[in-house]
Tab-separated table of C-alpha atoms in Angstrom:
chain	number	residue	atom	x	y	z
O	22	UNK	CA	-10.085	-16.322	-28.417
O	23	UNK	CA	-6.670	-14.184	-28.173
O	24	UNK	CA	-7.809	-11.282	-29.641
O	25	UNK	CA	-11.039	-10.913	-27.402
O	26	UNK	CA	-9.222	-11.820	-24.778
O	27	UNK	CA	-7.116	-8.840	-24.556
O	28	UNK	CA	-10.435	-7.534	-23.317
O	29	UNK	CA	-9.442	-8.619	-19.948
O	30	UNK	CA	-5.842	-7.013	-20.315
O	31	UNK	CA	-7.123	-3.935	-21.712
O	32	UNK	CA	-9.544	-3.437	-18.648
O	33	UNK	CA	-6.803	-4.482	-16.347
O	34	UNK	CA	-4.877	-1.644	-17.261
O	35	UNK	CA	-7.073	0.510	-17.353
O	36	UNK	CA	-7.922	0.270	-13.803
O	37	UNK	CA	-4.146	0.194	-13.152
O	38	UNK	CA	-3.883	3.324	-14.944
O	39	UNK	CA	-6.617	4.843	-12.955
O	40	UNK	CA	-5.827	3.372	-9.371
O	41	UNK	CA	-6.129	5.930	-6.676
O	42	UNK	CA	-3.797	7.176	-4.447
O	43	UNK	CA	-4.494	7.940	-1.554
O	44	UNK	CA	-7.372	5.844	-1.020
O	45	UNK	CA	-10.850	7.986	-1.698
O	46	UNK	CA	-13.070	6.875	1.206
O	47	UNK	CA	-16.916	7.348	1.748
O	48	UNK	CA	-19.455	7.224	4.908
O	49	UNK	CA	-21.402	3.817	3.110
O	50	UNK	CA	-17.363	2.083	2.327
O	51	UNK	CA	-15.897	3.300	5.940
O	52	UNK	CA	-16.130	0.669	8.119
O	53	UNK	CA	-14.635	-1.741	5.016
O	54	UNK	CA	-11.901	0.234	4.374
O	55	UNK	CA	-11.031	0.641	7.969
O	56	UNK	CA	-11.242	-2.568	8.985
O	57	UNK	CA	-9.054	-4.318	5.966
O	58	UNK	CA	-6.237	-2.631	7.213
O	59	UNK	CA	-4.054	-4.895	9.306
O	60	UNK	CA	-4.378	-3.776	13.247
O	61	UNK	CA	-0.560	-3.144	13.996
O	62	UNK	CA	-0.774	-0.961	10.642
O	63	UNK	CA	-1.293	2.961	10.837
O	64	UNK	CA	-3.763	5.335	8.676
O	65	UNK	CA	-3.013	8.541	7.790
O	66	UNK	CA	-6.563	10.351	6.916
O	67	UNK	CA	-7.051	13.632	5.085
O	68	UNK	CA	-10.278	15.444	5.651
O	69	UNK	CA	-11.047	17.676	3.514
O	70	UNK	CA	-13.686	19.652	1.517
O	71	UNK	CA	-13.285	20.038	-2.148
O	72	UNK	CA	-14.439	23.453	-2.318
O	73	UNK	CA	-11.707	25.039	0.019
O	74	UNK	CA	-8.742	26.992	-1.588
O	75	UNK	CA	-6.640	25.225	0.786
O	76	UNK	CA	-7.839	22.050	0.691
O	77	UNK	CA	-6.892	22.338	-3.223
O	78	UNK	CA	-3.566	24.013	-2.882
O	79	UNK	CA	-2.315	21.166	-0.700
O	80	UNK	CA	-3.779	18.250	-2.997
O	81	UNK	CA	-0.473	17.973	-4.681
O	82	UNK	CA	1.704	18.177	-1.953
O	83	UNK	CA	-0.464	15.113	-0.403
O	84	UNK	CA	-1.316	13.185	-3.573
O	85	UNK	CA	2.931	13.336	-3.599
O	86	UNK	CA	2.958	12.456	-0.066
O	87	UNK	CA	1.001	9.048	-0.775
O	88	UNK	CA	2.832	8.187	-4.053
O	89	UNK	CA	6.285	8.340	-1.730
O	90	UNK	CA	4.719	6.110	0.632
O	91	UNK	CA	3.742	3.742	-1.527
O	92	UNK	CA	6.932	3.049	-3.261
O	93	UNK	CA	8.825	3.241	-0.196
O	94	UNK	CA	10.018	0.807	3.015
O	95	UNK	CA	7.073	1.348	4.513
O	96	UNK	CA	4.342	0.845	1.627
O	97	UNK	CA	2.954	-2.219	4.241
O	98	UNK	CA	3.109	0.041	7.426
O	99	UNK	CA	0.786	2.858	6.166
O	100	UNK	CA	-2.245	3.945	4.227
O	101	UNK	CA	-2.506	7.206	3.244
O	102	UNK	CA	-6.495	8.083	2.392
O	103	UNK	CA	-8.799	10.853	2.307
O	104	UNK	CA	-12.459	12.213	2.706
O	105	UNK	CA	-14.197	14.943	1.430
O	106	UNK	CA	-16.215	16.990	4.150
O	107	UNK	CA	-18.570	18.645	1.284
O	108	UNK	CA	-20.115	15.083	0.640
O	109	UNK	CA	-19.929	13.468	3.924
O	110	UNK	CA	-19.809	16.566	5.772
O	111	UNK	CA	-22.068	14.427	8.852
O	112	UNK	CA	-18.840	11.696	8.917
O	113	UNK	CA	-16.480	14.560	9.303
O	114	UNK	CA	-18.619	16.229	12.309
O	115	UNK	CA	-18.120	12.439	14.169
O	116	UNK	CA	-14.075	13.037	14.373
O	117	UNK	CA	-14.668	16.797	14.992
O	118	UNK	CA	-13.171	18.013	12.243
O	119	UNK	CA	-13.169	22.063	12.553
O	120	UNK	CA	-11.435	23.146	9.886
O	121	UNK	CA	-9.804	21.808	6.097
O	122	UNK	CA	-7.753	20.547	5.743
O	123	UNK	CA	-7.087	18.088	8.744
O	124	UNK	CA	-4.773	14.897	7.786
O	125	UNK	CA	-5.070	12.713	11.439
O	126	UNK	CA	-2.827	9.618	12.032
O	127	UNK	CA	-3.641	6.687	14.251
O	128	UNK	CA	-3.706	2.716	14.179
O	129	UNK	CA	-6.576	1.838	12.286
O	130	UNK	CA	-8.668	1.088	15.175
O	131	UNK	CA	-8.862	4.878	15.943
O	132	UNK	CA	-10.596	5.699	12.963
O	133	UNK	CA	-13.122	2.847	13.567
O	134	UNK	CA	-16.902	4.324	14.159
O	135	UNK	CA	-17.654	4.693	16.454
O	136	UNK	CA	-15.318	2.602	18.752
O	137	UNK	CA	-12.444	4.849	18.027
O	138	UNK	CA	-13.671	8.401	17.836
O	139	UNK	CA	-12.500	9.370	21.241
O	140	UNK	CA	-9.555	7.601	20.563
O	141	UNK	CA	-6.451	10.266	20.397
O	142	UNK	CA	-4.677	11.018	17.119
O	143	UNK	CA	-1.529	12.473	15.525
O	144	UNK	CA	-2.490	15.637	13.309
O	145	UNK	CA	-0.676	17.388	11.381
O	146	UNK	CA	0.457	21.072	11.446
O	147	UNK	CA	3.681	21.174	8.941
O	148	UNK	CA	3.712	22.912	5.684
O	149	UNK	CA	1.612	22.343	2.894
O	150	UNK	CA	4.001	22.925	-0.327
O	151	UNK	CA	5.873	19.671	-0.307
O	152	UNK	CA	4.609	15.938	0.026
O	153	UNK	CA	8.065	15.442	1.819
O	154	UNK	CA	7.162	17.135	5.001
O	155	UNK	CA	4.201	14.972	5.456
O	156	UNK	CA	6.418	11.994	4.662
O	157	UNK	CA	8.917	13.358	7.380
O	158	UNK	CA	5.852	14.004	9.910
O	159	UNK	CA	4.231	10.566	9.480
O	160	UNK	CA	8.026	8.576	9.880
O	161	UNK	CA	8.744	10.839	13.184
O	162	UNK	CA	5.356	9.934	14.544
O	163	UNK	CA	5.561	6.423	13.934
O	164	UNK	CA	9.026	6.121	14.755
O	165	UNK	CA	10.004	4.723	10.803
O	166	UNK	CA	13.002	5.236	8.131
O	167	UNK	CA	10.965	6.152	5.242
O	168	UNK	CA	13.330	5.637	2.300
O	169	UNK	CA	12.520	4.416	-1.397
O	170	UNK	CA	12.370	0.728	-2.223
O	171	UNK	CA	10.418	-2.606	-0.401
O	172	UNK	CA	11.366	-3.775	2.905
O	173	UNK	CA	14.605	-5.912	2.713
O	174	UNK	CA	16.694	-8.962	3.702
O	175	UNK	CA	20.270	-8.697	4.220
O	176	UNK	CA	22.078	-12.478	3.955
O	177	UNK	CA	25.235	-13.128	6.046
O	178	UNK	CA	28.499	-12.263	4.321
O	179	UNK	CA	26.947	-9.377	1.822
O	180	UNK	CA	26.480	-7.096	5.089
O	181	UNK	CA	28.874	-4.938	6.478
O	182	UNK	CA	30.681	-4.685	9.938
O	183	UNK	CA	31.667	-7.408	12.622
O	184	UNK	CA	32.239	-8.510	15.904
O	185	UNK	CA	29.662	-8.668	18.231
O	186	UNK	CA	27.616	-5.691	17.510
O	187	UNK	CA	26.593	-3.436	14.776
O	188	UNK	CA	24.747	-3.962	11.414
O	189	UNK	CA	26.429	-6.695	9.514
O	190	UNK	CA	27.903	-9.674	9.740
O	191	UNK	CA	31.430	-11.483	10.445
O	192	UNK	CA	33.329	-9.667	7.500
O	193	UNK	CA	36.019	-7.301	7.480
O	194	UNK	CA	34.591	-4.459	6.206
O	195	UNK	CA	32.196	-1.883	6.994
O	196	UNK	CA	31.144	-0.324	10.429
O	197	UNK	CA	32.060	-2.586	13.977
O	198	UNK	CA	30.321	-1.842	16.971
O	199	UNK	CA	29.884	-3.184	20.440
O	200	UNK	CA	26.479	-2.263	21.228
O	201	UNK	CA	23.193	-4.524	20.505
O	202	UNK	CA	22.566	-3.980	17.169
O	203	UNK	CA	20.592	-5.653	13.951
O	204	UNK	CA	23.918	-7.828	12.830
O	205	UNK	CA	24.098	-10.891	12.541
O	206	UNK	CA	25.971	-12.759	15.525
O	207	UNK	CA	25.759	-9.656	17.170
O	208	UNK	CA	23.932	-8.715	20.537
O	209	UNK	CA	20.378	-8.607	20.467
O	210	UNK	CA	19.265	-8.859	16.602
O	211	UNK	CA	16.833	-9.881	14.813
O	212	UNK	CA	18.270	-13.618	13.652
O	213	UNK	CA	17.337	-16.749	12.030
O	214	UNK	CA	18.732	-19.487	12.255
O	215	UNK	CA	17.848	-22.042	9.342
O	216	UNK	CA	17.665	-25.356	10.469
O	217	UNK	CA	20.952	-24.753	12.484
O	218	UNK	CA	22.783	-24.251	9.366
O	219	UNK	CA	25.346	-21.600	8.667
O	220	UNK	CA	23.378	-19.263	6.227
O	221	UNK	CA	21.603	-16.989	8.341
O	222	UNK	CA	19.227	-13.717	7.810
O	223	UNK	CA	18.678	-10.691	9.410
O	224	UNK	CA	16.233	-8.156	9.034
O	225	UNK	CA	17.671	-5.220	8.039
O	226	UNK	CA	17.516	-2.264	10.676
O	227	UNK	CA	15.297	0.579	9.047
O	228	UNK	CA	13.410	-2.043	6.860
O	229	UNK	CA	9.267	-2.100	7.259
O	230	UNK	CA	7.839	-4.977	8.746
O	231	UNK	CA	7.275	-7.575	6.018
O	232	UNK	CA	4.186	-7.581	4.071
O	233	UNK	CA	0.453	-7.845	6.032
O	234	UNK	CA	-1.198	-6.536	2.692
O	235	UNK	CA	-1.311	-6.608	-0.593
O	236	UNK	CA	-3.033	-2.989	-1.922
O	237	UNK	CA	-5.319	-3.610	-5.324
O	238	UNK	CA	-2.837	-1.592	-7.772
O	239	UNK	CA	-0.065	-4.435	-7.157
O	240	UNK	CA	-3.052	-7.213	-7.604
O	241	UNK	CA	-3.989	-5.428	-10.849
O	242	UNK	CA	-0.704	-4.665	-12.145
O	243	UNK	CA	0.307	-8.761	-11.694
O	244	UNK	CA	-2.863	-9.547	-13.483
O	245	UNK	CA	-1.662	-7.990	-16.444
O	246	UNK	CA	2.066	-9.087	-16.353
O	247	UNK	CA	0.731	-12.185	-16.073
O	248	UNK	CA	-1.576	-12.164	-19.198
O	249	UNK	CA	0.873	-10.047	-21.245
O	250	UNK	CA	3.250	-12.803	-20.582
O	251	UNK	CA	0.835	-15.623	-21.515
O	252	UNK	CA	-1.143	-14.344	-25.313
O	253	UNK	CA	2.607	-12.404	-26.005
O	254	UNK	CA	4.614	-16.365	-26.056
O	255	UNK	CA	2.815	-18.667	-28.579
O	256	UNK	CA	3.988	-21.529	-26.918
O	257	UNK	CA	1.449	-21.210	-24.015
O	258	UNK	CA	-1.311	-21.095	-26.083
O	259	UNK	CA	-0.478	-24.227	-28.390
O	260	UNK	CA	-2.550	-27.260	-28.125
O	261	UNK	CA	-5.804	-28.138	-26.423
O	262	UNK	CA	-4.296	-28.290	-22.693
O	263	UNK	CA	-2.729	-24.995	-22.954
O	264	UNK	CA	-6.116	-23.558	-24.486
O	265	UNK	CA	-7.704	-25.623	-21.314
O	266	UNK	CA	-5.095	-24.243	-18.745
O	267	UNK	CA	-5.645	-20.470	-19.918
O	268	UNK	CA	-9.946	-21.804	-19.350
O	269	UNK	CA	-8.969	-22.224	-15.992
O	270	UNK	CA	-6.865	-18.849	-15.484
O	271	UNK	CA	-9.611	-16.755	-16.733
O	272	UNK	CA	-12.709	-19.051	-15.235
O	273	UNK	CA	-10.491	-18.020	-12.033
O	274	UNK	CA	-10.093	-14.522	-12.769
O	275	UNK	CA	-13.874	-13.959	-13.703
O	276	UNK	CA	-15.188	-15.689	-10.220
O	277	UNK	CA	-12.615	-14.815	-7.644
O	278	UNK	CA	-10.495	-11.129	-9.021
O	279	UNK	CA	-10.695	-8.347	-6.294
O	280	UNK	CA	-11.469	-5.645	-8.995
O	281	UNK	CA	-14.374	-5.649	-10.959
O	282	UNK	CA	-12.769	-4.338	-14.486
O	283	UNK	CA	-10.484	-7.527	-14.657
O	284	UNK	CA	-13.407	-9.909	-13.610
O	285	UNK	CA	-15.731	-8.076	-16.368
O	286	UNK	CA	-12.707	-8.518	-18.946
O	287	UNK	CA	-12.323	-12.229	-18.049
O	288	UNK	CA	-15.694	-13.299	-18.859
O	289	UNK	CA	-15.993	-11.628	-21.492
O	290	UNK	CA	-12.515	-13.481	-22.443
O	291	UNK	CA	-13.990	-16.895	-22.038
O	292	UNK	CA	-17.202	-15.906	-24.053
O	293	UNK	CA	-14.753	-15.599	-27.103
């Protein structure tokens, strides 16, 4: 069974490997893709027509754009996606779309059809060399640090500043402040308290909101950690309720798995 099975983790990576970014929409997937966004989340659309010189001069500088996003503070905040007006050149004429390429920003209920086509959107006119400047556009339209990592926690006593204001907590080091800032025990942060106890968190300043979705790459990417970790330590597959709990994992994978490659791989797994 553990040589077959790395069906399922050879699949798996395989659709990691090939995951899009940004997300390729279509006319027949719109109103799916739209609408599994979370509401207070914000879309950032490219239309755009794969025949048009410009259109292809400014792929990289998007594709970039949507790869910064992803691994950054606000990976949970905003999608970055994309049509192409030469296929679904009717779905393009419903946001009036004039010209390629257009990249439009909005909560996702803007770009609902046909509820939202009136609705006003963000576009952008900035420079199309650099995936940076679209970064820089969408965090001054939404009002967002954009900065590498995953949206964070700062505990009391590893922060910085005191008193009753600034961005840390009741050390001695770092920036003080007087004014309502993110600290803890300061004025007007974002605290919480733990059963009344003296270990408290705060949210740090610039961080996204925490996560409202989890996009298919991470799901993916788990699956194969996961399965790596499991046929790669001999232990776990020793005896008949390990063989029985790995059953399970893959009866689970094959019936309930968000991405058809890994549910394809896991049933063929369990044929073995």
């Amino acid at each position: 069974m553990t040589l077959l099975a790395w069906v399922l983790l050879a699949l798996c990576a395989a659709a990691h490997a090939t995951a899009s970014l940004p997300i390729d929409l279509s006319a027949t997937g719109w109103d799916a893709s739209i609408s599994a966004l979370p509401e207070d989340s914000w879309a950032v659309v490219e239309f755009f027509a794969s025949w048009c010189g410009a259109c292809q001069h400014f792929k990289p500088a998007y594709e970039e754009a949507a790869e910064i996003i992803s691994a950054s503070t606000a990976r949970n905040a905003v999608t970055v996606m994309r049509l192409d007006c030469a296929v679904e050149n009717e779905w393009c004429g419903k946001f009036g779309i004039q010209g390629y390429p257009t990249v439009l920003l909005g909560r996702p209920a803007a770009f609902k059809v046909p509820s939202g086509l009136t609705t006003e959107k963000a576009k952008y006119e900035g420079g199309r060399e650099q995936g940076q400047s679209v970064v820089d556009w969408v965090a001054k339209e939404i009002n967002m640090q954009i900065v590498p990592g995953d949206p964070v926690l700062l505990v009391a006593g590893e922060g910085s500043g005191s008193g009753s204001g600034g961005d840390g907590s009741n050390s001695s080091s770092g920036d003080s402040g007087a004014g309502g800032g993110d600290g803890v025990n300061g004025g007007g942060g974002n605290e919480i308290n733990a059963d009344n106890s003296n270990v408290q968190l705060a949210v740090a300043s610039q961080a996204a909101p925490l996560p409202t979705k989890v996009d298919l790459v991470d799901v993916v990417s788990a699956t194969v950690k996961a399965f790596r970790n499991t046929v790669d330590n001999p232990a776990l597959m020793k005896g008949p309720s390990a063989r029985e709990a790995l059953k399970d994992f893959l009866d689970l994978l094959a019936t309930a798995h968000p991405v058809k490659e890994c549910r394809g791989g896991a049933e063929g797994a369990e044929g073995a």
